[in-house]
Amino acid sequence: MDVVYDFVEAIHVFIPLIAVLFIIITLYFGRNGDNLTSQKTATGTSDDRVEEKSKND
């Protein structure tokens, strides 16, 4: 019975830690996602369509 008690006690310690880490990670990536949309990319690519002429034209 001590093994079961130790297991339950371990779960009660780790689940709140996992929840706190999940919240911190979610806030971190959510904040960075908002910043990335307002910045220009380093590659210079855009959503504009580029049309190339084919060799047959």
mmCIF file of N, CA and C in Angstrom:
data_model
loop_
_atom_site.group_PDB
_atom_site.id
_atom_site.type_symbol
_atom_site.label_atom_id
_atom_site.label_comp_id
_atom_site.label_asym_id
_atom_site.label_seq_id
_atom_site.Cartn_x
_atom_site.Cartn_y
_atom_site.Cartn_z
ATOM 1 N N MET A 1 0.817 -1.195 0.000
ATOM 2 C CA MET A 1 0.000 0.000 0.000
ATOM 3 C C MET A 1 0.860 1.259 0.000
ATOM 4 N N ASP A 2 2.069 1.143 0.545
ATOM 5 C CA ASP A 2 2.975 2.289 0.539
ATOM 6 C C ASP A 2 3.367 2.688 -0.878
ATOM 7 N N VAL A 3 3.472 1.704 -1.757
ATOM 8 C CA VAL A 3 3.836 1.998 -3.145
ATOM 9 C C VAL A 3 2.734 2.824 -3.813
ATOM 10 N N VAL A 4 1.494 2.456 -3.578
ATOM 11 C CA VAL A 4 0.363 3.196 -4.150
ATOM 12 C C VAL A 4 0.329 4.611 -3.583
ATOM 13 N N TYR A 5 0.553 4.745 -2.299
ATOM 14 C CA TYR A 5 0.553 6.069 -1.672
ATOM 15 C C TYR A 5 1.674 6.937 -2.240
ATOM 16 N N ASP A 6 2.862 6.366 -2.415
ATOM 17 C CA ASP A 6 3.979 7.113 -2.991
ATOM 18 C C ASP A 6 3.676 7.546 -4.420
ATOM 19 N N PHE A 7 3.035 6.659 -5.175
ATOM 20 C CA PHE A 7 2.684 6.988 -6.561
ATOM 21 C C PHE A 7 1.673 8.134 -6.613
ATOM 22 N N VAL A 8 0.647 8.060 -5.793
ATOM 23 C CA VAL A 8 -0.373 9.118 -5.762
ATOM 24 C C VAL A 8 0.237 10.433 -5.296
ATOM 25 N N GLU A 9 1.117 10.369 -4.329
ATOM 26 C CA GLU A 9 1.779 11.583 -3.846
ATOM 27 C C GLU A 9 2.653 12.195 -4.938
ATOM 28 N N ALA A 10 3.330 11.374 -5.699
ATOM 29 C CA ALA A 10 4.165 11.874 -6.788
ATOM 30 C C ALA A 10 3.319 12.548 -7.866
ATOM 31 N N ILE A 11 2.162 11.977 -8.160
ATOM 32 C CA ILE A 11 1.277 12.583 -9.160
ATOM 33 C C ILE A 11 0.780 13.939 -8.677
ATOM 34 N N HIS A 12 0.456 14.047 -7.412
ATOM 35 C CA HIS A 12 -0.030 15.320 -6.882
ATOM 36 C C HIS A 12 1.052 16.395 -6.901
ATOM 37 N N VAL A 13 2.293 16.006 -6.929
ATOM 38 C CA VAL A 13 3.380 16.983 -7.014
ATOM 39 C C VAL A 13 3.626 17.377 -8.461
ATOM 40 N N PHE A 14 3.628 16.408 -9.377
ATOM 41 C CA PHE A 14 4.042 16.681 -10.749
ATOM 42 C C PHE A 14 2.949 17.294 -11.616
ATOM 43 N N ILE A 15 1.692 16.994 -11.379
ATOM 44 C CA ILE A 15 0.637 17.552 -12.225
ATOM 45 C C ILE A 15 0.564 19.077 -12.115
ATOM 46 N N PRO A 16 0.626 19.677 -10.938
ATOM 47 C CA PRO A 16 0.651 21.150 -10.904
ATOM 48 C C PRO A 16 1.896 21.732 -11.573
ATOM 49 N N LEU A 17 3.031 21.072 -11.444
ATOM 50 C CA LEU A 17 4.239 21.556 -12.118
ATOM 51 C C LEU A 17 4.074 21.511 -13.631
ATOM 52 N N ILE A 18 3.507 20.437 -14.134
ATOM 53 C CA ILE A 18 3.279 20.319 -15.574
ATOM 54 C C ILE A 18 2.282 21.380 -16.033
ATOM 55 N N ALA A 19 1.255 21.637 -15.244
ATOM 56 C CA ALA A 19 0.266 22.660 -15.600
ATOM 57 C C ALA A 19 0.903 24.046 -15.658
ATOM 58 N N VAL A 20 1.740 24.363 -14.698
ATOM 59 C CA VAL A 20 2.411 25.667 -14.687
ATOM 60 C C VAL A 20 3.349 25.790 -15.878
ATOM 61 N N LEU A 21 4.109 24.746 -16.169
ATOM 62 C CA LEU A 21 4.998 24.783 -17.332
ATOM 63 C C LEU A 21 4.209 24.929 -18.626
ATOM 64 N N PHE A 22 3.087 24.250 -18.741
ATOM 65 C CA PHE A 22 2.253 24.351 -19.932
ATOM 66 C C PHE A 22 1.748 25.776 -20.124
ATOM 67 N N ILE A 23 1.324 26.415 -19.050
ATOM 68 C CA ILE A 23 0.839 27.792 -19.143
ATOM 69 C C ILE A 23 1.963 28.733 -19.558
ATOM 70 N N ILE A 24 3.134 28.564 -18.969
ATOM 71 C CA ILE A 24 4.272 29.424 -19.306
ATOM 72 C C ILE A 24 4.675 29.243 -20.761
ATOM 73 N N ILE A 25 4.746 28.002 -21.221
ATOM 74 C CA ILE A 25 5.124 27.733 -22.611
ATOM 75 C C ILE A 25 4.076 28.285 -23.568
ATOM 76 N N THR A 26 2.797 28.125 -23.228
ATOM 77 C CA THR A 26 1.730 28.648 -24.083
ATOM 78 C C THR A 26 1.801 30.167 -24.183
ATOM 79 N N LEU A 27 2.016 30.833 -23.076
ATOM 80 C CA LEU A 27 2.131 32.289 -23.105
ATOM 81 C C LEU A 27 3.364 32.733 -23.882
ATOM 82 N N TYR A 28 4.469 32.017 -23.746
ATOM 83 C CA TYR A 28 5.701 32.377 -24.447
ATOM 84 C C TYR A 28 5.519 32.268 -25.953
ATOM 85 N N PHE A 29 4.987 31.130 -26.424
ATOM 86 C CA PHE A 29 4.818 30.944 -27.861
ATOM 87 C C PHE A 29 3.688 31.808 -28.403
ATOM 88 N N GLY A 30 2.679 32.073 -27.620
ATOM 89 C CA GLY A 30 1.605 32.959 -28.061
ATOM 90 C C GLY A 30 2.092 34.381 -28.237
ATOM 91 N N ARG A 31 2.951 34.813 -27.360
ATOM 92 C CA ARG A 31 3.515 36.157 -27.466
ATOM 93 C C ARG A 31 4.417 36.269 -28.677
ATOM 94 N N ASN A 32 5.238 35.256 -28.935
ATOM 95 C CA ASN A 32 6.129 35.291 -30.082
ATOM 96 C C ASN A 32 5.365 35.190 -31.388
ATOM 97 N N GLY A 33 4.256 34.482 -31.404
ATOM 98 C CA GLY A 33 3.464 34.369 -32.621
ATOM 99 C C GLY A 33 2.891 35.714 -33.038
ATOM 100 N N ASP A 34 2.478 36.538 -32.089
ATOM 101 C CA ASP A 34 1.957 37.860 -32.417
ATOM 102 C C ASP A 34 3.060 38.755 -32.957
ATOM 103 N N ASN A 35 4.252 38.639 -32.428
ATOM 104 C CA ASN A 35 5.355 39.477 -32.880
ATOM 105 C C ASN A 35 5.835 39.084 -34.267
ATOM 106 N N LEU A 36 5.767 37.822 -34.610
ATOM 107 C CA LEU A 36 6.264 37.380 -35.905
ATOM 108 C C LEU A 36 5.408 37.903 -37.043
ATOM 109 N N THR A 37 4.134 38.096 -36.846
ATOM 110 C CA THR A 37 3.280 38.560 -37.930
ATOM 111 C C THR A 37 3.517 40.025 -38.242
ATOM 112 N N SER A 38 4.016 40.790 -37.296
ATOM 113 C CA SER A 38 4.237 42.206 -37.533
ATOM 114 C C SER A 38 5.634 42.488 -38.083
ATOM 115 N N GLN A 39 6.506 41.515 -38.079
ATOM 116 C CA GLN A 39 7.859 41.714 -38.570
ATOM 117 C C GLN A 39 7.984 41.202 -39.994
ATOM 118 N N LYS A 40 8.897 41.807 -40.744
ATOM 119 C CA LYS A 40 9.177 41.319 -42.083
ATOM 120 C C LYS A 40 10.155 40.159 -41.981
ATOM 121 N N THR A 41 10.060 39.260 -42.928
ATOM 122 C CA THR A 41 10.943 38.101 -42.890
ATOM 123 C C THR A 41 12.320 38.472 -43.402
ATOM 124 N N ALA A 42 13.310 37.751 -42.964
ATOM 125 C CA ALA A 42 14.682 38.022 -43.365
ATOM 126 C C ALA A 42 14.948 37.583 -44.798
ATOM 127 N N THR A 43 14.145 36.678 -45.327
ATOM 128 C CA THR A 43 14.380 36.176 -46.680
ATOM 129 C C THR A 43 13.849 37.116 -47.740
ATOM 130 N N GLY A 44 13.016 38.058 -47.367
ATOM 131 C CA GLY A 44 12.487 38.998 -48.335
ATOM 132 C C GLY A 44 11.313 38.452 -49.126
ATOM 133 N N THR A 45 10.810 37.319 -48.754
ATOM 134 C CA THR A 45 9.667 36.766 -49.465
ATOM 135 C C THR A 45 8.402 37.466 -49.012
ATOM 136 N N SER A 46 7.419 37.456 -49.869
ATOM 137 C CA SER A 46 6.146 38.069 -49.516
ATOM 138 C C SER A 46 5.020 37.211 -50.049
ATOM 139 N N ASP A 47 3.813 37.635 -49.774
ATOM 140 C CA ASP A 47 2.648 36.903 -50.250
ATOM 141 C C ASP A 47 2.294 37.269 -51.690
ATOM 142 N N ASP A 48 2.995 38.247 -52.267
ATOM 143 C CA ASP A 48 2.717 38.642 -53.644
ATOM 144 C C ASP A 48 3.082 37.516 -54.597
ATOM 145 N N ARG A 49 2.281 37.389 -55.612
ATOM 146 C CA ARG A 49 2.503 36.318 -56.564
ATOM 147 C C ARG A 49 3.533 36.746 -57.594
ATOM 148 N N VAL A 50 4.465 35.890 -57.894
ATOM 149 C CA VAL A 50 5.480 36.164 -58.898
ATOM 150 C C VAL A 50 5.186 35.274 -60.090
ATOM 151 N N GLU A 51 5.009 35.916 -61.245
ATOM 152 C CA GLU A 51 4.738 35.146 -62.453
ATOM 153 C C GLU A 51 5.993 35.134 -63.313
ATOM 154 N N GLU A 52 6.367 33.973 -63.751
ATOM 155 C CA GLU A 52 7.530 33.836 -64.614
ATOM 156 C C GLU A 52 7.062 33.583 -66.034
ATOM 157 N N LYS A 53 7.814 34.118 -66.969
ATOM 158 C CA LYS A 53 7.496 33.867 -68.367
ATOM 159 C C LYS A 53 8.028 32.495 -68.738
ATOM 160 N N SER A 54 7.231 31.778 -69.472
ATOM 161 C CA SER A 54 7.691 30.465 -69.909
ATOM 162 C C SER A 54 8.603 30.628 -71.116
ATOM 163 N N LYS A 55 9.348 29.609 -71.442
ATOM 164 C CA LYS A 55 10.281 29.665 -72.565
ATOM 165 C C LYS A 55 9.549 29.705 -73.904
ATOM 166 N N ASN A 56 8.299 29.284 -73.939
ATOM 167 C CA ASN A 56 7.543 29.258 -75.188
ATOM 168 C C ASN A 56 6.958 30.615 -75.557
ATOM 169 N N ASP A 57 6.949 31.588 -74.666
ATOM 170 C CA ASP A 57 6.361 32.905 -74.965
ATOM 171 C C ASP A 57 7.231 33.717 -75.869
#
